[in-house]
Structure formats: structure tokens, C-alpha cells
């Protein structure tokens, strides 16, 4: 079943699929050929929203950052479909010799580097990857305004911001007629709820900010594949999953198993459907390393959970 729904991102003109594909895997856990195959199938199934960052995947041995954008850029060029997809990338993380942060100088250089790697002349959603408290919010937002006027970026977003800093940025944008953050990218899933459910969720709803959550299936834990420490060795992400192997984590898996059975679905699909059903979430970001995982993800976009299922999952994860 194809993804047909489109959701407005914040108050912007961007209309995106209710699932965003996470490009952190490109050039890390999947090579260029597999990345192309996954992207082709994601778009063929109706997905149009792809999220990456300049720093992806600097952490992998032999990488320096920019690998994900480079693969995505080659795919866009070869397929000639730039206007059919919304590309989101980020700036601000440590790029080694190329620097970090959200100063005018760094953003101006970083955006040119990203445009070159992506082989495009504009970025649909340009996000502040990490809050930079050493740079005035005014400087960052004014720089984004210049880039929008130049046609290099369309919309801006914030990732990993606290509620107070996001609110401050919104007020500065309003006072100075700068562009405002139309999206927020927080860590949020059925297990990791505290960081978002509070002031961030309230601000997002009050100011009509689109939310594109990352770590949507908790590094794979919510897929149900990892139920003991011996299972951790099956993935490159195994070490980041160990923290979920506790009584609360197992209670959540049990609830996911039950709901998945009643919907003839998988735990991954139920986890994503729970996020999609949240009125404050525009599109959870999720990645896949093979077509089987991708098909699992795509099915979630059309899965509508009823109130009882949502309540059961909320209770198990509270």
C-alpha cells in the first residue's frame, strides 16, 4: 500500500509524507548501491521526505562527514527527481577541520558544502543540528534569512533545542522579522518520552511547529529484534540498545507484541503508528538498511491505531 498522505510542515509551504527517511545510514551501514535501491523504493511507495546532515556519517571508520549528502546528491542527479522530494539537512555539528557551530561564517561555508555534495541549488529544510550557545540567536537567524532571500534554503528548523531556547528563538524571529524555526527535531519514541512530552510538545502545538522525531524506534529496540544482551551483536547499533534492556523496556515490548498481533502488524509498524497518531508529530524519521525493513516502515504510514491501542501503549511506557 502506497503512502498518499501529505502533511504541512509547521506553517511553511512544505508538504511532506508522514514518514521521513533517515539518511544517517547512507555511507555507514549501507553502501551507495543499496542506498539508491532503498531511496528508489521509498519514493516509489509515495515517500517524499528525506533527512540527513552534513556530519553524517563522520563517526564511521574512514569517514570525514558528508558521505550521506554525497550519496543522496548522486542519487538526485541520476534520477532527475529533485522537485519531487523534500530534502532536509543540518548544520552545526563538529566537522573537524571545517569547524562547527551556528555562526554566520560557519553556516555560510557549510551551506555551500552541503549544496555541492547534494548537487542541488536549494535545500528544502535547513536545520540547526545542535544549539550553539556561543553564538547569538540573532546572528544565526539573520544568516538563515539571507540564505532564504538568496534562494539557497526554503525553510529552517531546530534540532536538539531545549524548550526555553526554542521559545527565545521564536521571539527573536518575531521581533526582528527573521524566518522562524518551522520544525523541531527531538529524540522521541515509545520509550524516550520525557525529553519531548512537556514544554517542547506544548511549544510545538502552540506555535504550530512541525515535529520530525528522530530515534523513532529507539535505535531498533522497538522493532522487537533485541530481547537479550546476546541479540545486541546483530547490529552496528547494538551498543546503543543495551540501555533499553530493563523491566520498563520489556513491558513496552510486551504491549507492542499484543497490539501488533491484534492489528496483524509488526512492533516496528505499531511504534511508528503510535508516533504518527500523535497530533503534534508531523513525521517520525526512520531508516532502513534493506527492502524488508523499508516495507515494514511504509506499511506504518497507513496504519491507524484506535484509542484503546494508544492507551495501552501509553500505559505500558509511562
Short mmCIF file of C-alpha atoms in Angstrom, two decimals:
data_model
loop_
_atom_site.label_atom_id
_atom_site.label_comp_id
_atom_site.label_asym_id
_atom_site.label_seq_id
_atom_site.Cartn_x
_atom_site.Cartn_y
_atom_site.Cartn_z
CA UNK A 1 0.00 0.00 0.00
CA UNK A 2 1.43 3.36 -1.03
CA UNK A 3 1.85 6.44 1.14
CA UNK A 4 -0.63 9.02 -0.15
CA UNK A 5 -0.97 11.40 2.80
CA UNK A 6 0.90 14.71 2.86
CA UNK A 7 1.30 16.87 5.95
CA UNK A 8 2.14 20.55 6.13
CA UNK A 9 5.43 21.18 7.94
CA UNK A 10 4.74 23.88 10.52
CA UNK A 11 3.36 27.00 8.85
CA UNK A 12 5.62 26.53 5.83
CA UNK A 13 4.61 25.57 2.31
CA UNK A 14 6.44 22.24 2.55
CA UNK A 15 4.12 19.24 2.31
CA UNK A 16 5.72 16.01 3.39
CA UNK A 17 4.92 12.33 3.77
CA UNK A 18 4.03 11.23 7.33
CA UNK A 19 7.32 9.31 7.45
CA UNK A 20 10.74 10.81 6.78
CA UNK A 21 13.55 8.54 5.67
CA UNK A 22 16.67 8.93 7.84
CA UNK A 23 19.79 9.26 5.72
CA UNK A 24 22.26 8.61 8.55
CA UNK A 25 22.67 5.06 7.20
CA UNK A 26 23.98 6.18 3.79
CA UNK A 27 27.72 5.55 3.65
CA UNK A 28 27.65 3.92 7.09
CA UNK A 29 25.60 0.73 7.37
CA UNK A 30 24.63 0.68 3.67
CA UNK A 31 26.75 1.40 0.60
CA UNK A 32 25.88 3.58 -2.39
CA UNK A 33 24.12 0.87 -4.43
CA UNK A 34 21.92 -0.23 -1.53
CA UNK A 35 21.20 3.43 -0.67
CA UNK A 36 19.99 4.03 -4.24
CA UNK A 37 17.78 0.93 -4.09
CA UNK A 38 16.23 1.97 -0.80
CA UNK A 39 15.67 5.56 -1.97
CA UNK A 40 14.09 4.38 -5.24
CA UNK A 41 11.67 2.15 -3.36
CA UNK A 42 10.86 4.77 -0.71
CA UNK A 43 9.90 7.30 -3.39
CA UNK A 44 8.06 4.69 -5.50
CA UNK A 45 5.95 3.90 -2.41
CA UNK A 46 4.96 7.56 -2.03
CA UNK A 47 7.58 8.83 0.43
CA UNK A 48 8.95 12.29 -0.38
CA UNK A 49 10.80 13.44 2.76
CA UNK A 50 14.50 12.58 3.30
CA UNK A 51 16.50 13.78 6.30
CA UNK A 52 20.29 13.93 6.52
CA UNK A 53 23.05 16.13 7.97
CA UNK A 54 26.46 17.42 6.92
CA UNK A 55 28.11 15.39 9.69
CA UNK A 56 26.65 12.01 8.58
CA UNK A 57 28.48 9.69 8.90
CA UNK A 58 31.68 11.10 10.34
CA UNK A 59 31.64 8.56 13.19
CA UNK A 60 32.23 5.59 10.88
CA UNK A 61 35.88 4.50 10.47
CA UNK A 62 37.48 6.16 7.45
CA UNK A 63 34.70 8.75 7.07
CA UNK A 64 35.08 12.51 7.48
CA UNK A 65 31.44 13.64 7.27
CA UNK A 66 29.44 14.48 4.16
CA UNK A 67 29.18 10.86 2.99
CA UNK A 68 25.39 10.73 3.36
CA UNK A 69 24.82 14.01 1.49
CA UNK A 70 27.21 12.88 -1.27
CA UNK A 71 25.31 9.63 -1.87
CA UNK A 72 21.97 11.45 -1.76
CA UNK A 73 23.30 14.05 -4.22
CA UNK A 74 24.43 11.38 -6.70
CA UNK A 75 21.01 9.74 -6.48
CA UNK A 76 19.18 13.06 -7.04
CA UNK A 77 21.38 13.81 -10.04
CA UNK A 78 20.98 10.37 -11.62
CA UNK A 79 17.23 10.16 -11.06
CA UNK A 80 16.49 13.77 -12.04
CA UNK A 81 13.73 13.95 -9.43
CA UNK A 82 14.88 16.87 -7.28
CA UNK A 83 11.50 18.63 -7.34
CA UNK A 84 9.61 15.52 -6.27
CA UNK A 85 11.35 15.21 -2.90
CA UNK A 86 11.85 17.41 0.16
CA UNK A 87 15.48 17.32 1.29
CA UNK A 88 16.27 18.17 4.90
CA UNK A 89 19.83 18.55 6.12
CA UNK A 90 21.55 20.07 9.14
CA UNK A 91 24.42 22.34 10.12
CA UNK A 92 26.30 22.92 13.36
CA UNK A 93 27.81 19.60 14.40
CA UNK A 94 31.57 19.24 14.63
CA UNK A 95 33.01 18.77 11.13
CA UNK A 96 36.62 18.58 12.33
CA UNK A 97 38.88 20.96 10.40
CA UNK A 98 35.80 22.53 8.79
CA UNK A 99 34.58 23.71 12.18
CA UNK A 100 31.21 23.66 13.95
CA UNK A 101 28.52 25.90 15.41
CA UNK A 102 25.93 28.33 14.12
CA UNK A 103 27.94 31.49 13.44
CA UNK A 104 27.33 33.38 10.22
CA UNK A 105 30.74 32.39 8.89
CA UNK A 106 30.30 28.68 9.58
CA UNK A 107 26.73 28.50 8.22
CA UNK A 108 27.71 30.35 5.03
CA UNK A 109 30.53 27.89 4.35
CA UNK A 110 28.60 24.82 5.46
CA UNK A 111 25.58 25.53 3.27
CA UNK A 112 27.81 25.82 0.18
CA UNK A 113 29.47 22.50 1.06
CA UNK A 114 26.07 20.82 1.54
CA UNK A 115 24.68 22.22 -1.72
CA UNK A 116 27.73 20.94 -3.57
CA UNK A 117 27.51 17.45 -2.06
CA UNK A 118 23.76 17.29 -2.65
CA UNK A 119 24.27 18.54 -6.24
CA UNK A 120 21.36 20.96 -5.89
CA UNK A 121 20.92 24.72 -5.73
CA UNK A 122 18.49 24.72 -2.81
CA UNK A 123 17.74 22.85 0.42
CA UNK A 124 14.09 22.45 1.42
CA UNK A 125 14.64 22.29 5.18
CA UNK A 126 17.90 23.54 6.73
CA UNK A 127 18.20 22.72 10.42
CA UNK A 128 20.35 23.84 13.31
CA UNK A 129 21.67 20.43 14.36
CA UNK A 130 22.75 21.35 17.88
CA UNK A 131 22.09 24.55 19.79
CA UNK A 132 25.15 26.82 19.82
CA UNK A 133 25.04 28.95 22.96
CA UNK A 134 28.29 30.70 21.98
CA UNK A 135 26.58 32.38 19.03
CA UNK A 136 23.76 34.89 19.39
CA UNK A 137 20.44 33.53 18.15
CA UNK A 138 20.07 36.81 16.22
CA UNK A 139 23.20 36.09 14.19
CA UNK A 140 22.08 32.57 13.31
CA UNK A 141 18.53 33.55 12.35
CA UNK A 142 19.64 36.62 10.38
CA UNK A 143 22.06 34.42 8.40
CA UNK A 144 19.26 31.98 7.62
CA UNK A 145 17.15 34.93 6.43
CA UNK A 146 19.91 35.92 3.99
CA UNK A 147 20.13 32.35 2.66
CA UNK A 148 16.35 32.23 2.14
CA UNK A 149 16.46 35.51 0.21
CA UNK A 150 19.28 34.07 -1.90
CA UNK A 151 17.12 31.01 -2.66
CA UNK A 152 19.63 28.59 -1.15
CA UNK A 153 17.27 27.33 1.56
CA UNK A 154 13.48 27.36 1.80
CA UNK A 155 12.58 26.64 5.42
CA UNK A 156 14.53 26.39 8.69
CA UNK A 157 14.26 24.01 11.61
CA UNK A 158 15.82 23.30 15.00
CA UNK A 159 17.17 20.01 16.30
CA UNK A 160 18.04 19.15 19.91
CA UNK A 161 16.89 22.52 21.31
CA UNK A 162 15.54 22.98 24.81
CA UNK A 163 12.08 24.48 25.21
CA UNK A 164 13.44 27.75 26.62
CA UNK A 165 15.93 28.24 23.79
CA UNK A 166 13.36 27.36 21.13
CA UNK A 167 10.94 29.88 22.63
CA UNK A 168 13.67 32.51 22.74
CA UNK A 169 14.48 31.88 19.07
CA UNK A 170 10.81 32.19 18.10
CA UNK A 171 10.52 35.51 19.95
CA UNK A 172 13.67 36.88 18.28
CA UNK A 173 12.36 35.85 14.85
CA UNK A 174 9.06 37.60 15.55
CA UNK A 175 10.67 40.80 16.88
CA UNK A 176 13.20 41.13 14.05
CA UNK A 177 11.20 39.76 11.14
CA UNK A 178 13.66 36.89 10.75
CA UNK A 179 12.47 33.50 9.46
CA UNK A 180 11.28 31.28 12.28
CA UNK A 181 12.01 27.66 13.04
CA UNK A 182 9.15 25.80 11.34
CA UNK A 183 10.24 22.40 12.58
CA UNK A 184 11.70 20.76 15.64
CA UNK A 185 13.67 17.51 15.64
CA UNK A 186 13.70 15.92 19.11
CA UNK A 187 14.56 12.39 20.22
CA UNK A 188 11.15 10.82 20.77
CA UNK A 189 9.75 7.30 20.77
CA UNK A 190 7.62 4.99 22.88
CA UNK A 191 10.49 4.54 25.35
CA UNK A 192 12.13 8.01 25.29
CA UNK A 193 9.16 10.25 26.10
CA UNK A 194 10.27 12.62 28.87
CA UNK A 195 12.51 14.88 26.76
CA UNK A 196 9.70 15.86 24.41
CA UNK A 197 6.43 15.45 26.31
CA UNK A 198 6.45 18.66 28.31
CA UNK A 199 7.39 22.17 27.31
CA UNK A 200 8.68 21.15 23.84
CA UNK A 201 5.41 19.49 22.88
CA UNK A 202 3.44 22.41 24.28
CA UNK A 203 5.51 24.97 22.33
CA UNK A 204 5.26 22.91 19.14
CA UNK A 205 1.47 22.80 19.39
CA UNK A 206 1.01 26.41 20.48
CA UNK A 207 3.26 27.81 17.73
CA UNK A 208 2.26 25.28 15.05
CA UNK A 209 5.77 23.89 14.65
CA UNK A 210 6.18 20.67 12.70
CA UNK A 211 7.85 17.91 14.70
CA UNK A 212 10.04 15.32 12.99
CA UNK A 213 11.15 12.96 15.73
CA UNK A 214 14.38 11.02 15.49
CA UNK A 215 15.33 7.69 17.09
CA UNK A 216 11.70 6.79 16.33
CA UNK A 217 12.15 3.08 17.06
CA UNK A 218 14.87 3.60 19.71
CA UNK A 219 17.81 2.52 17.53
CA UNK A 220 15.86 -0.60 16.59
CA UNK A 221 14.89 -1.72 20.10
CA UNK A 222 11.17 -1.16 19.43
CA UNK A 223 11.34 -3.46 16.41
CA UNK A 224 11.39 -6.30 18.93
CA UNK A 225 14.60 -7.78 17.50
CA UNK A 226 16.58 -7.17 20.68
CA UNK A 227 15.30 -9.01 23.72
CA UNK A 228 18.54 -10.03 25.43
CA UNK A 229 22.18 -8.97 25.50
CA UNK A 230 23.14 -11.71 23.06
CA UNK A 231 20.88 -10.08 20.44
CA UNK A 232 22.95 -6.86 20.54
CA UNK A 233 25.66 -8.30 18.31
CA UNK A 234 23.32 -8.48 15.28
CA UNK A 235 23.58 -4.74 14.56
CA UNK A 236 26.11 -1.92 14.35
CA UNK A 237 23.79 -0.10 16.77
CA UNK A 238 23.82 -2.84 19.36
CA UNK A 239 25.79 -0.86 21.94
CA UNK A 240 23.20 1.95 21.93
CA UNK A 241 20.36 -0.51 22.60
CA UNK A 242 21.68 -2.06 25.81
CA UNK A 243 20.17 0.73 27.96
CA UNK A 244 16.65 -0.32 26.88
CA UNK A 245 17.02 -3.90 28.17
CA UNK A 246 15.30 -3.35 31.52
CA UNK A 247 11.87 -4.06 33.08
CA UNK A 248 10.25 -0.95 31.55
CA UNK A 249 11.67 -1.79 28.13
CA UNK A 250 10.34 -5.35 28.32
CA UNK A 251 6.91 -4.10 29.42
CA UNK A 252 6.80 -1.86 26.34
CA UNK A 253 7.80 -4.77 24.07
CA UNK A 254 5.07 -6.91 25.60
CA UNK A 255 2.46 -4.22 24.87
CA UNK A 256 3.81 -3.79 21.33
CA UNK A 257 3.59 -7.55 20.75
CA UNK A 258 -0.04 -7.57 21.90
CA UNK A 259 -1.13 -4.59 19.77
CA UNK A 260 0.86 -5.87 16.78
CA UNK A 261 -0.93 -9.22 16.99
CA UNK A 262 -4.37 -7.59 17.07
CA UNK A 263 -3.53 -5.44 14.03
CA UNK A 264 -1.71 -8.22 12.16
CA UNK A 265 1.27 -5.86 12.10
CA UNK A 266 4.84 -5.74 13.40
CA UNK A 267 6.19 -3.98 16.53
CA UNK A 268 8.02 -1.51 14.23
CA UNK A 269 4.78 -0.61 12.46
CA UNK A 270 2.93 -0.15 15.75
CA UNK A 271 5.75 2.01 17.22
CA UNK A 272 5.67 4.30 14.18
CA UNK A 273 1.86 4.36 14.00
CA UNK A 274 1.82 5.48 17.66
CA UNK A 275 4.05 8.44 16.73
CA UNK A 276 2.09 9.28 13.57
CA UNK A 277 -1.14 9.30 15.61
CA UNK A 278 0.25 11.97 17.95
CA UNK A 279 -1.36 15.28 16.82
CA UNK A 280 1.89 17.16 17.47
CA UNK A 281 4.07 14.90 15.29
CA UNK A 282 4.38 15.64 11.57
CA UNK A 283 6.67 12.80 10.52
CA UNK A 284 8.85 10.43 12.51
CA UNK A 285 12.30 9.91 10.97
CA UNK A 286 13.23 6.28 10.50
CA UNK A 287 15.86 4.48 8.45
CA UNK A 288 16.18 1.04 6.88
CA UNK A 289 19.14 -0.98 5.65
CA UNK A 290 17.22 -3.40 3.41
CA UNK A 291 13.95 -3.60 1.47
CA UNK A 292 12.25 -5.79 4.06
CA UNK A 293 12.78 -3.13 6.74
CA UNK A 294 11.69 -0.42 4.31
CA UNK A 295 8.42 -2.22 3.51
CA UNK A 296 7.81 -2.57 7.25
CA UNK A 297 8.18 1.20 7.63
CA UNK A 298 5.98 2.05 4.66
CA UNK A 299 3.10 -0.09 5.98
CA UNK A 300 3.12 2.00 9.18
CA UNK A 301 2.10 5.15 7.28
CA UNK A 302 -1.36 3.71 6.61
CA UNK A 303 -1.90 2.03 9.98
CA UNK A 304 -4.47 3.84 12.13
CA UNK A 305 -4.44 2.86 15.80
CA UNK A 306 -7.64 3.14 17.81
CA UNK A 307 -7.89 4.83 21.19
CA UNK A 308 -7.66 1.57 23.13
CA UNK A 309 -4.39 0.59 21.43
CA UNK A 310 -2.89 4.06 22.02
CA UNK A 311 -3.97 4.00 25.68
CA UNK A 312 -2.46 0.54 26.17
CA UNK A 313 0.88 1.68 24.70
CA UNK A 314 0.84 4.91 26.71
CA UNK A 315 0.21 2.97 29.92
CA UNK A 316 2.96 0.43 29.23
CA UNK A 317 5.51 3.18 28.53
CA UNK A 318 4.51 5.65 31.23
#
